[in-house]
Amino acid sequence: MKVLVIGGGAREHALCRSLSLDSDVSALYCAPGNAGIAEVAELRPVDALDGGAVAALATELQAELVVVGPEAPLVAGVADAVRAAGIPVFGPSAEAAQLEGSKAFAKDVMAAAGVPTARSYVCTTPEEVDEALDAFGAPYVVKDDGLAAGKGVVVTEDLAAARAHALGCDRVVIEEYLDGPEVSLFAITDGVTVVPLQPAQDFKRALDGDEGPNTGGMGAYSPLPWADPKLVDEVMELVLQPTVDELRRRGTPFSGLLYAGLAITSRGTRVIEFNARFGDPETQVVLARLRTPLAGVLLGAAKGTLDAVPPLVWREDAAVTVVIASHNYPETPRTGDPIEGLAEVAAEDGPDAYVLHAGTRHEGDAVVSAGGRVLSVTATGSDLAQAREKAYKAVARIRLDGSQHRTDIAAKAAEGR
Ligand code: AMP
Ligand code: GLY
């Protein structure tokens, strides 16, 4: 099978890594990719937001499956353009991707499907904003309705800051604060059949101890030893299947990856958000644990034959990923710094620990930083403590001037807390 992956972050590197290890994959392309993905896939330049260009590239490459990684192309209708060209595509239509593209749309779907989530108001005027903030009280949760690359949500005790964020958005969702640990649960679906993956936990704040600003994610681990073993079944029944059924009922079936961001609150499991694509960095740890070859599963979702795909098989291993971010991330990340130590990790730590590239590019023979999140150092081990140790050993070999990473990824879970 010839496969084309759209995107160029650590998530796409993880997808390409898994696909490159799948004997059913005869040719693997990634557009636009990055310096690390170039080692496992042939890179092609493309404007990932241009559906016509992506469909033309897929046709030229005779791709038999296109996998769209990031949300922006999905919301822009890139999967629709590829599907219209007659090529199976893993990723929802623009309409179904509104589940991520509009928080208000997601709330409406959840209400119709009876999915448990935070109570919320959609506000468009300062009066509505004040009323909603007053109704819920602190801590305030204020969400820009549209896509904002992880920066649209403000959670704060400070009324003035909550108000300022709300007034800076055209349309804003203000909602009840949910306490309790967060879980990311992904499901692959063809619009009818839903196949859950293993749960993971992401670390959204920039600094150790969950301090500092929100980021795209600074690390992740899986499995979650502290979680109720029935969690996946419960979320399937209460969240994933009803959401997929509701979107089908509306005539906009969702196929691809449905990401449920959950809060495990004292009053039960609640949806914090949906995403319409694999999460980053959770994908890095979830795919590290998946034994089933990936291409056939994604193709089953793309073609509407997921019911014929055998049950997924998972490794007993635990996986941890630690994100190395550039100087000044997430504010104004500095780019263009050389990255050293990649060959040492490959020589000394492989195959259980490896580096997935996010924002990197080649500059002559050197690999340099090209984004906020630069690398996602991933490792597997017999338990979280061992996976953590291997991941941080590899992190220590990487040299990137001014870079930052959290030192506490999976620490509590590894200690059984
Ligand atoms: P989102 O983009 O909706 O995932 O929000 C980003 C982050 O903000 C989440 O991962 C949570 O940590 C936090 N957050 C969002 N909604 C809530 C909520 N209702 N209560 C508490 N924290 C929230
Ligand atoms: N890890 C959070 C996200 O992918 O949105």
Tab-separated table of C-alpha atoms and ligand atoms in Angstrom:
chain	number	residue	atom	x	y	z
A	1	MET	CA	0.000	0.000	0.000
A	2	LYS	CA	1.285	3.485	-0.902
A	3	VAL	CA	0.585	5.935	1.907
A	4	LEU	CA	0.810	9.735	2.004
A	5	VAL	CA	0.825	11.477	5.396
A	6	ILE	CA	-0.010	15.197	5.554
A	7	GLY	CA	1.684	17.284	8.261
A	8	GLY	CA	5.117	17.706	9.756
A	9	GLY	CA	5.092	17.471	13.533
A	10	ALA	CA	6.046	14.837	16.086
A	11	ARG	CA	2.599	13.286	15.714
A	12	GLU	CA	3.223	12.795	11.988
A	13	HIS	CA	6.692	11.433	12.768
A	14	ALA	CA	5.093	8.899	15.131
A	15	LEU	CA	2.514	7.975	12.460
A	16	CYS	CA	5.218	7.662	9.800
A	17	ARG	CA	7.428	5.610	12.113
A	18	SER	CA	4.607	3.120	12.733
A	19	LEU	CA	3.662	3.012	9.054
A	20	SER	CA	7.304	2.488	8.041
A	21	LEU	CA	7.408	-0.597	10.295
A	22	ASP	CA	4.244	-2.020	8.679
A	23	SER	CA	5.059	-4.644	6.022
A	24	ASP	CA	1.832	-3.757	4.159
A	25	VAL	CA	3.253	-0.303	3.390
A	26	SER	CA	5.264	-0.412	0.154
A	27	ALA	CA	5.903	3.333	-0.191
A	28	LEU	CA	5.599	6.101	2.386
A	29	TYR	CA	5.458	9.822	1.638
A	30	CYS	CA	5.040	12.777	3.970
A	31	ALA	CA	4.174	16.334	3.002
A	32	PRO	CA	5.678	18.621	4.068
A	33	GLY	CA	7.375	16.515	6.822
A	34	ASN	CA	10.474	17.560	8.777
A	35	ALA	CA	14.127	16.582	9.175
A	36	GLY	CA	13.336	13.479	11.253
A	37	ILE	CA	10.477	12.205	9.114
A	38	ALA	CA	12.861	12.332	6.132
A	39	GLU	CA	14.586	9.274	7.619
A	40	VAL	CA	11.468	7.089	7.312
A	41	ALA	CA	9.448	8.681	4.488
A	42	GLU	CA	10.051	10.517	1.223
A	43	LEU	CA	9.241	14.192	1.764
A	44	ARG	CA	7.222	16.233	-0.701
A	45	PRO	CA	6.634	19.967	-0.429
A	46	VAL	CA	2.952	20.909	-0.304
A	47	ASP	CA	0.700	23.582	1.130
A	48	ALA	CA	-1.101	21.312	3.595
A	49	LEU	CA	-4.082	23.701	3.694
A	50	ASP	CA	-4.665	23.500	-0.056
A	51	GLY	CA	-7.041	20.590	-0.721
A	52	GLY	CA	-6.536	20.751	-4.483
A	53	ALA	CA	-2.767	20.579	-4.125
A	54	VAL	CA	-2.922	17.677	-1.639
A	55	ALA	CA	-5.355	15.732	-3.858
A	56	ALA	CA	-3.137	16.353	-6.906
A	57	LEU	CA	-0.067	15.141	-5.007
A	58	ALA	CA	-1.912	12.022	-3.799
A	59	THR	CA	-3.008	11.277	-7.373
A	60	GLU	CA	0.532	11.810	-8.720
A	61	LEU	CA	1.979	9.462	-6.085
A	62	GLN	CA	-0.801	6.894	-6.723
A	63	ALA	CA	-1.441	6.941	-2.976
A	64	GLU	CA	-3.861	4.275	-1.779
A	65	LEU	CA	-4.330	5.967	1.579
A	66	VAL	CA	-3.909	9.587	2.666
A	67	VAL	CA	-3.619	10.316	6.387
A	68	VAL	CA	-4.261	13.941	7.381
A	69	GLY	CA	-2.484	14.701	10.661
A	70	PRO	CA	-3.258	18.275	11.875
A	71	GLU	CA	-6.590	19.984	12.485
A	72	ALA	CA	-6.137	23.023	10.242
A	73	PRO	CA	-6.201	21.073	6.935
A	74	LEU	CA	-9.165	19.018	8.164
A	75	VAL	CA	-11.166	22.125	9.027
A	76	ALA	CA	-10.123	23.577	5.640
A	77	GLY	CA	-11.649	20.571	3.827
A	78	VAL	CA	-8.482	18.803	2.699
A	79	ALA	CA	-9.935	15.343	3.449
A	80	ASP	CA	-13.001	16.223	1.344
A	81	ALA	CA	-10.799	17.166	-1.625
A	82	VAL	CA	-8.849	13.903	-1.416
A	83	ARG	CA	-12.042	11.864	-1.057
A	84	ALA	CA	-13.523	13.660	-4.067
A	85	ALA	CA	-10.462	12.531	-6.060
A	86	GLY	CA	-11.457	8.929	-5.256
A	87	ILE	CA	-8.606	8.225	-2.828
A	88	PRO	CA	-9.318	6.733	0.632
A	89	VAL	CA	-8.488	9.272	3.308
A	90	PHE	CA	-8.101	8.962	7.059
A	91	GLY	CA	-9.577	12.155	8.467
A	92	PRO	CA	-13.021	13.712	8.805
A	93	SER	CA	-14.812	16.040	6.398
A	94	ALA	CA	-14.682	19.789	7.070
A	95	GLU	CA	-18.229	19.612	8.427
A	96	ALA	CA	-17.477	16.780	10.862
A	97	ALA	CA	-14.165	18.441	11.857
A	98	GLN	CA	-16.262	21.282	13.296
A	99	LEU	CA	-16.338	19.057	16.356
A	100	GLU	CA	-12.855	20.511	16.941
A	101	GLY	CA	-13.189	23.660	14.817
A	102	SER	CA	-16.052	25.130	16.843
A	103	LYS	CA	-16.458	24.657	20.587
A	104	ALA	CA	-20.099	25.787	20.288
A	105	PHE	CA	-20.783	23.110	17.647
A	106	ALA	CA	-19.168	20.470	19.882
A	107	LYS	CA	-21.363	21.539	22.808
A	108	ASP	CA	-24.456	21.299	20.606
A	109	VAL	CA	-23.548	17.771	19.457
A	110	MET	CA	-22.865	16.722	23.056
A	111	ALA	CA	-26.189	18.103	24.242
A	112	ALA	CA	-28.046	16.243	21.476
A	113	ALA	CA	-26.162	13.000	22.147
A	114	GLY	CA	-26.481	13.208	25.939
A	115	VAL	CA	-22.694	13.289	26.395
A	116	PRO	CA	-21.562	14.522	29.833
A	117	THR	CA	-19.612	17.799	29.624
A	118	ALA	CA	-19.191	21.065	31.518
A	119	ARG	CA	-22.296	23.284	31.570
A	120	SER	CA	-21.643	26.259	29.317
A	121	TYR	CA	-22.888	29.438	27.676
A	122	VAL	CA	-22.043	30.654	24.191
A	123	CYS	CA	-21.559	34.445	24.396
A	124	THR	CA	-21.252	37.122	21.724
A	125	THR	CA	-21.748	40.359	23.715
A	126	PRO	CA	-20.002	41.851	26.792
A	127	GLU	CA	-23.296	41.606	28.713
A	128	GLU	CA	-23.584	37.880	28.006
A	129	VAL	CA	-19.935	37.432	29.005
A	130	ASP	CA	-20.449	39.136	32.361
A	131	GLU	CA	-23.597	37.171	33.039
A	132	ALA	CA	-21.889	33.844	32.288
A	133	LEU	CA	-18.768	34.640	34.346
A	134	ASP	CA	-20.982	35.646	37.223
A	135	ALA	CA	-23.137	32.531	36.931
A	136	PHE	CA	-20.203	30.094	37.192
A	137	GLY	CA	-17.814	32.030	39.446
A	138	ALA	CA	-14.074	31.306	39.805
A	139	PRO	CA	-12.072	29.532	38.532
A	140	TYR	CA	-13.210	30.945	35.198
A	141	VAL	CA	-12.977	28.884	32.004
A	142	VAL	CA	-13.108	30.989	28.831
A	143	LYS	CA	-12.727	29.431	25.385
A	144	ASP	CA	-12.396	31.086	22.014
A	145	ASP	CA	-15.000	29.364	19.828
A	146	GLY	CA	-12.674	28.813	16.860
A	147	LEU	CA	-9.377	27.005	16.271
A	148	ALA	CA	-6.564	28.656	18.217
A	149	ALA	CA	-3.714	26.104	18.197
A	150	GLY	CA	-4.074	25.358	21.886
A	151	LYS	CA	-4.003	29.035	22.882
A	152	GLY	CA	-7.713	29.779	22.863
A	153	VAL	CA	-8.465	28.591	26.383
A	154	VAL	CA	-7.896	30.621	29.537
A	155	VAL	CA	-8.478	29.072	32.958
A	156	THR	CA	-8.000	31.673	35.673
A	157	GLU	CA	-9.046	32.851	39.142
A	158	ASP	CA	-8.696	36.424	37.890
A	159	LEU	CA	-12.034	37.911	36.766
A	160	ALA	CA	-10.393	40.769	34.860
A	161	ALA	CA	-8.170	38.345	32.906
A	162	ALA	CA	-11.146	36.099	32.137
A	163	ARG	CA	-13.129	39.090	30.941
A	164	ALA	CA	-10.266	40.443	28.833
A	165	HIS	CA	-9.805	37.098	27.061
A	166	ALA	CA	-13.549	36.782	26.429
A	167	LEU	CA	-13.802	40.291	24.975
A	168	GLY	CA	-10.910	39.534	22.609
A	169	CYS	CA	-12.898	36.716	20.945
A	170	ASP	CA	-15.742	37.095	18.429
A	171	ARG	CA	-17.667	34.260	19.965
A	172	VAL	CA	-16.728	32.659	23.222
A	173	VAL	CA	-17.755	29.635	25.255
A	174	ILE	CA	-17.760	30.212	29.024
A	175	GLU	CA	-18.117	27.111	31.097
A	176	GLU	CA	-18.126	25.470	34.466
A	177	TYR	CA	-14.706	24.539	35.892
A	178	LEU	CA	-14.016	20.793	35.952
A	179	ASP	CA	-11.695	19.450	38.639
A	180	GLY	CA	-9.854	16.151	38.609
A	181	PRO	CA	-7.177	14.533	36.460
A	182	GLU	CA	-7.340	14.729	32.676
A	183	VAL	CA	-7.274	11.757	30.317
A	184	SER	CA	-6.953	11.697	26.541
A	185	LEU	CA	-8.767	8.817	24.898
A	186	PHE	CA	-8.575	8.374	21.128
A	187	ALA	CA	-10.886	6.296	18.978
A	188	ILE	CA	-10.597	5.303	15.344
A	189	THR	CA	-13.925	5.340	13.557
A	190	ASP	CA	-15.381	4.969	10.079
A	191	GLY	CA	-18.532	6.817	11.062
A	192	VAL	CA	-20.305	3.697	12.331
A	193	THR	CA	-17.846	1.366	14.079
A	194	VAL	CA	-15.741	2.862	16.877
A	195	VAL	CA	-12.449	1.316	18.029
A	196	PRO	CA	-10.925	2.897	21.141
A	197	LEU	CA	-7.150	3.130	21.587
A	198	GLN	CA	-5.397	3.060	24.984
A	199	PRO	CA	-5.778	6.112	27.248
A	200	ALA	CA	-2.896	8.536	27.773
A	201	GLN	CA	-2.220	11.617	29.845
A	202	ASP	CA	-0.792	14.841	28.483
A	203	PHE	CA	1.029	17.612	30.414
A	204	LYS	CA	-0.318	20.901	29.087
A	205	ARG	CA	1.507	23.425	31.273
A	206	ALA	CA	4.995	24.596	30.355
A	207	LEU	CA	6.683	24.087	33.729
A	208	ASP	CA	7.194	21.340	36.307
A	209	GLY	CA	4.395	20.896	38.805
A	210	ASP	CA	1.827	22.064	36.223
A	211	GLU	CA	2.961	25.676	36.551
A	212	GLY	CA	3.319	28.241	33.786
A	213	PRO	CA	1.308	28.886	30.640
A	214	ASN	CA	-0.716	26.371	28.634
A	215	THR	CA	1.157	24.798	25.735
A	216	GLY	CA	0.391	22.307	22.977
A	217	GLY	CA	1.646	19.609	25.364
A	218	MET	CA	5.035	19.054	27.045
A	219	GLY	CA	4.946	15.271	27.464
A	220	ALA	CA	2.700	12.257	27.842
A	221	TYR	CA	2.544	8.700	29.116
A	222	SER	CA	0.473	5.555	28.738
A	223	PRO	CA	-0.954	3.403	30.293
A	224	LEU	CA	-2.549	5.148	33.278
A	225	PRO	CA	-2.021	2.812	36.247
A	226	TRP	CA	-4.264	4.975	38.446
A	227	ALA	CA	-7.274	4.931	36.140
A	228	ASP	CA	-10.338	2.734	36.608
A	229	PRO	CA	-9.920	-0.332	34.352
A	230	LYS	CA	-13.513	0.240	33.186
A	231	LEU	CA	-12.731	3.776	31.975
A	232	VAL	CA	-12.408	2.889	28.277
A	233	ASP	CA	-15.688	0.935	28.240
A	234	GLU	CA	-17.442	3.738	30.082
A	235	VAL	CA	-16.190	6.438	27.687
A	236	MET	CA	-17.087	4.278	24.700
A	237	GLU	CA	-20.641	3.934	25.936
A	238	LEU	CA	-21.194	7.471	27.282
A	239	VAL	CA	-19.108	9.564	24.889
A	240	LEU	CA	-17.540	8.052	21.796
A	241	GLN	CA	-20.295	5.895	20.310
A	242	PRO	CA	-23.111	8.425	21.010
A	243	THR	CA	-21.060	11.240	19.431
A	244	VAL	CA	-20.298	9.205	16.303
A	245	ASP	CA	-23.960	8.160	16.093
A	246	GLU	CA	-25.163	11.747	16.463
A	247	LEU	CA	-22.895	13.026	13.680
A	248	ARG	CA	-24.082	10.236	11.383
A	249	ARG	CA	-27.700	11.067	12.249
A	250	ARG	CA	-27.036	14.688	11.221
A	251	GLY	CA	-25.840	13.541	7.809
A	252	THR	CA	-22.224	14.510	8.550
A	253	PRO	CA	-20.624	11.195	9.563
A	254	PHE	CA	-17.282	11.480	11.335
A	255	SER	CA	-14.526	9.196	10.071
A	256	GLY	CA	-10.940	9.362	11.242
A	257	LEU	CA	-9.664	9.926	14.744
A	258	LEU	CA	-12.024	11.145	17.431
A	259	TYR	CA	-10.076	12.530	20.397
A	260	ALA	CA	-11.929	12.856	23.678
A	261	GLY	CA	-10.215	15.106	26.224
A	262	LEU	CA	-11.757	14.074	29.534
A	263	ALA	CA	-11.783	15.254	33.128
A	264	ILE	CA	-12.265	12.552	35.757
A	265	THR	CA	-14.224	14.665	38.235
A	266	SER	CA	-15.675	13.791	41.618
A	267	ARG	CA	-19.078	13.743	39.902
A	268	GLY	CA	-18.038	11.464	37.057
A	269	THR	CA	-16.267	11.608	33.706
A	270	ARG	CA	-16.849	14.773	31.660
A	271	VAL	CA	-15.710	15.796	28.176
A	272	ILE	CA	-13.434	18.867	28.222
A	273	GLU	CA	-13.024	18.982	24.464
A	274	PHE	CA	-13.092	16.974	21.276
A	275	ASN	CA	-10.390	17.017	18.671
A	276	ALA	CA	-10.767	15.673	15.171
A	277	ARG	CA	-7.247	14.215	14.874
A	278	PHE	CA	-4.555	12.370	16.796
A	279	GLY	CA	-3.323	14.336	19.812
A	280	ASP	CA	0.238	15.502	20.146
A	281	PRO	CA	2.173	14.337	22.242
A	282	GLU	CA	-0.209	11.524	23.301
A	283	THR	CA	0.037	9.820	19.890
A	284	GLN	CA	3.744	9.287	20.452
A	285	VAL	CA	3.083	7.066	23.500
A	286	VAL	CA	-0.120	5.403	22.265
A	287	LEU	CA	1.442	4.282	18.968
A	288	ALA	CA	4.590	3.141	20.790
A	289	ARG	CA	2.369	0.590	22.550
A	290	LEU	CA	0.317	-0.557	19.542
A	291	ARG	CA	1.405	-3.936	18.210
A	292	THR	CA	-1.191	-4.203	15.405
A	293	PRO	CA	0.196	-2.861	12.106
A	294	LEU	CA	-1.294	0.603	11.626
A	295	ALA	CA	-2.003	0.943	7.895
A	296	GLY	CA	-4.808	-1.640	7.731
A	297	VAL	CA	-6.607	-0.037	10.658
A	298	LEU	CA	-6.455	3.464	9.175
A	299	LEU	CA	-7.513	2.107	5.774
A	300	GLY	CA	-10.483	0.330	7.394
A	301	ALA	CA	-11.615	3.663	8.845
A	302	ALA	CA	-11.064	5.426	5.514
A	303	LYS	CA	-13.045	2.830	3.545
A	304	GLY	CA	-15.868	2.206	6.002
A	305	THR	CA	-14.796	-1.377	6.738
A	306	LEU	CA	-13.558	-0.983	10.287
A	307	ASP	CA	-15.934	-3.728	11.480
A	308	ALA	CA	-13.805	-6.232	9.522
A	309	VAL	CA	-10.525	-5.178	11.180
A	310	PRO	CA	-9.415	-7.663	13.896
A	311	PRO	CA	-9.231	-6.396	17.504
A	312	LEU	CA	-6.181	-4.255	18.244
A	313	VAL	CA	-3.269	-5.876	20.070
A	314	TRP	CA	-1.285	-3.861	22.623
A	315	ARG	CA	2.140	-4.309	24.178
A	316	GLU	CA	2.379	-4.767	27.921
A	317	ASP	CA	5.067	-2.051	27.863
A	318	ALA	CA	4.620	1.459	29.209
A	319	ALA	CA	5.630	4.488	27.143
A	320	VAL	CA	6.746	8.008	28.065
A	321	THR	CA	7.469	10.972	25.821
A	322	VAL	CA	9.230	14.191	26.844
A	323	VAL	CA	8.967	17.281	24.647
A	324	ILE	CA	12.036	19.441	24.144
A	325	ALA	CA	10.870	22.963	23.331
A	326	SER	CA	12.804	25.938	22.074
A	327	HIS	CA	13.911	28.997	24.001
A	328	ASN	CA	10.917	31.202	24.871
A	329	TYR	CA	8.219	28.622	24.002
A	330	PRO	CA	5.222	29.110	24.095
A	331	GLU	CA	5.472	32.931	23.784
A	332	THR	CA	7.833	33.720	20.898
A	333	PRO	CA	9.974	30.641	20.346
A	334	ARG	CA	13.459	31.172	18.967
A	335	THR	CA	14.288	29.010	15.949
A	336	GLY	CA	17.362	28.233	13.865
A	337	ASP	CA	19.446	26.774	16.732
A	338	PRO	CA	21.507	23.663	15.890
A	339	ILE	CA	20.457	20.382	17.521
A	340	GLU	CA	23.183	17.961	18.561
A	341	GLY	CA	23.180	14.512	20.112
A	342	LEU	CA	20.616	12.875	17.801
A	343	ALA	CA	23.125	10.305	16.522
A	344	GLU	CA	24.169	9.448	20.090
A	345	VAL	CA	20.580	8.639	21.036
A	346	ALA	CA	20.212	6.430	17.957
A	347	ALA	CA	23.506	4.646	18.704
A	348	GLU	CA	23.228	4.299	22.498
A	349	ASP	CA	19.531	4.179	23.404
A	350	GLY	CA	17.758	2.472	20.498
A	351	PRO	CA	15.463	0.775	19.834
A	352	ASP	CA	13.556	1.397	23.101
A	353	ALA	CA	14.224	5.123	23.110
A	354	TYR	CA	14.103	7.307	20.042
A	355	VAL	CA	13.648	10.908	18.990
A	356	LEU	CA	10.575	12.050	17.100
A	357	HIS	CA	10.971	15.404	15.390
A	358	ALA	CA	8.458	18.244	15.632
A	359	GLY	CA	9.817	21.642	14.555
A	360	THR	CA	13.103	20.736	12.847
A	361	ARG	CA	14.663	21.217	9.452
A	362	HIS	CA	17.943	20.546	7.696
A	363	GLU	CA	20.396	23.386	7.213
A	364	GLY	CA	23.188	21.859	5.165
A	365	ASP	CA	24.273	18.804	7.163
A	366	ALA	CA	22.973	20.221	10.430
A	367	VAL	CA	19.525	19.756	11.927
A	368	VAL	CA	18.193	23.016	13.390
A	369	SER	CA	15.124	23.999	15.383
A	370	ALA	CA	12.221	25.330	13.331
A	371	GLY	CA	9.344	25.651	15.798
A	372	GLY	CA	8.215	25.883	19.399
A	373	ARG	CA	8.073	22.212	20.171
A	374	VAL	CA	11.237	20.803	18.609
A	375	LEU	CA	11.596	17.140	19.597
A	376	SER	CA	9.537	14.511	21.355
A	377	VAL	CA	11.868	11.994	23.004
A	378	THR	CA	9.969	8.729	23.379
A	379	ALA	CA	10.832	5.544	25.243
A	380	THR	CA	9.203	2.263	26.206
A	381	GLY	CA	9.950	0.098	29.231
A	382	SER	CA	8.450	-2.669	31.319
A	383	ASP	CA	6.786	-0.041	33.503
A	384	LEU	CA	6.475	3.744	33.626
A	385	ALA	CA	9.506	4.132	35.904
A	386	GLN	CA	11.716	2.327	33.400
A	387	ALA	CA	10.224	4.124	30.381
A	388	ARG	CA	10.804	7.437	32.178
A	389	GLU	CA	14.398	6.602	32.979
A	390	LYS	CA	15.138	5.676	29.366
A	391	ALA	CA	13.388	8.762	28.004
A	392	TYR	CA	15.267	11.167	30.287
A	393	LYS	CA	18.585	9.434	29.603
A	394	ALA	CA	18.046	10.166	25.919
A	395	VAL	CA	16.872	13.739	26.645
A	396	ALA	CA	20.164	14.339	28.468
A	397	ARG	CA	22.136	13.569	25.295
A	398	ILE	CA	20.352	16.253	23.252
A	399	ARG	CA	21.996	19.659	23.041
A	400	LEU	CA	19.882	22.606	21.881
A	401	ASP	CA	20.828	26.062	23.093
A	402	GLY	CA	18.233	27.631	25.393
A	403	SER	CA	15.911	24.646	25.173
A	404	GLN	CA	13.497	23.617	27.915
A	405	HIS	CA	11.720	20.473	28.976
A	406	ARG	CA	9.742	19.304	31.967
A	407	THR	CA	11.507	16.939	34.356
A	408	ASP	CA	8.346	15.511	35.937
A	409	ILE	CA	6.583	13.809	33.010
A	410	ALA	CA	4.857	10.640	34.355
A	411	ALA	CA	6.687	11.046	37.686
A	412	LYS	CA	3.628	10.862	39.919
A	413	ALA	CA	2.087	7.973	38.005
A	414	ALA	CA	5.390	6.051	38.070
A	415	GLU	CA	5.441	6.388	41.862
A	416	GLY	CA	1.891	5.106	42.083
A	417	ARG	CA	0.449	8.514	43.039
B	1	AMP	P1	-9.048	22.688	25.572
B	1	AMP	O1	-8.392	23.415	24.433
B	1	AMP	O2	-10.538	22.811	25.593
B	1	AMP	O3	-8.536	21.295	25.719
B	1	AMP	O4	-8.511	23.356	26.906
B	1	AMP	C1	-7.137	23.388	27.209
B	1	AMP	C2	-6.927	23.028	28.647
B	1	AMP	O5	-7.648	23.932	29.501
B	1	AMP	C3	-7.465	21.658	29.022
B	1	AMP	O6	-6.585	20.626	28.748
B	1	AMP	C4	-7.682	21.824	30.504
B	1	AMP	O7	-6.478	21.676	31.218
B	1	AMP	C5	-8.136	23.257	30.619
B	1	AMP	N1	-9.617	23.284	30.637
B	1	AMP	C6	-10.444	23.383	29.570
B	1	AMP	N2	-11.741	23.353	29.943
B	1	AMP	C7	-11.744	23.239	31.282
B	1	AMP	C8	-12.784	23.173	32.274
B	1	AMP	N3	-14.074	23.238	31.952
B	1	AMP	N4	-12.408	23.038	33.561
B	1	AMP	C9	-11.116	22.981	33.909
B	1	AMP	N5	-10.092	23.053	33.033
B	1	AMP	C10	-10.396	23.193	31.735
B	2	GLY	N1	-2.225	17.141	23.380
B	2	GLY	C1	-3.285	18.028	23.127
B	2	GLY	C2	-3.720	18.092	21.745
B	2	GLY	O1	-3.225	17.409	20.881
B	2	GLY	O2	-4.618	18.871	21.475
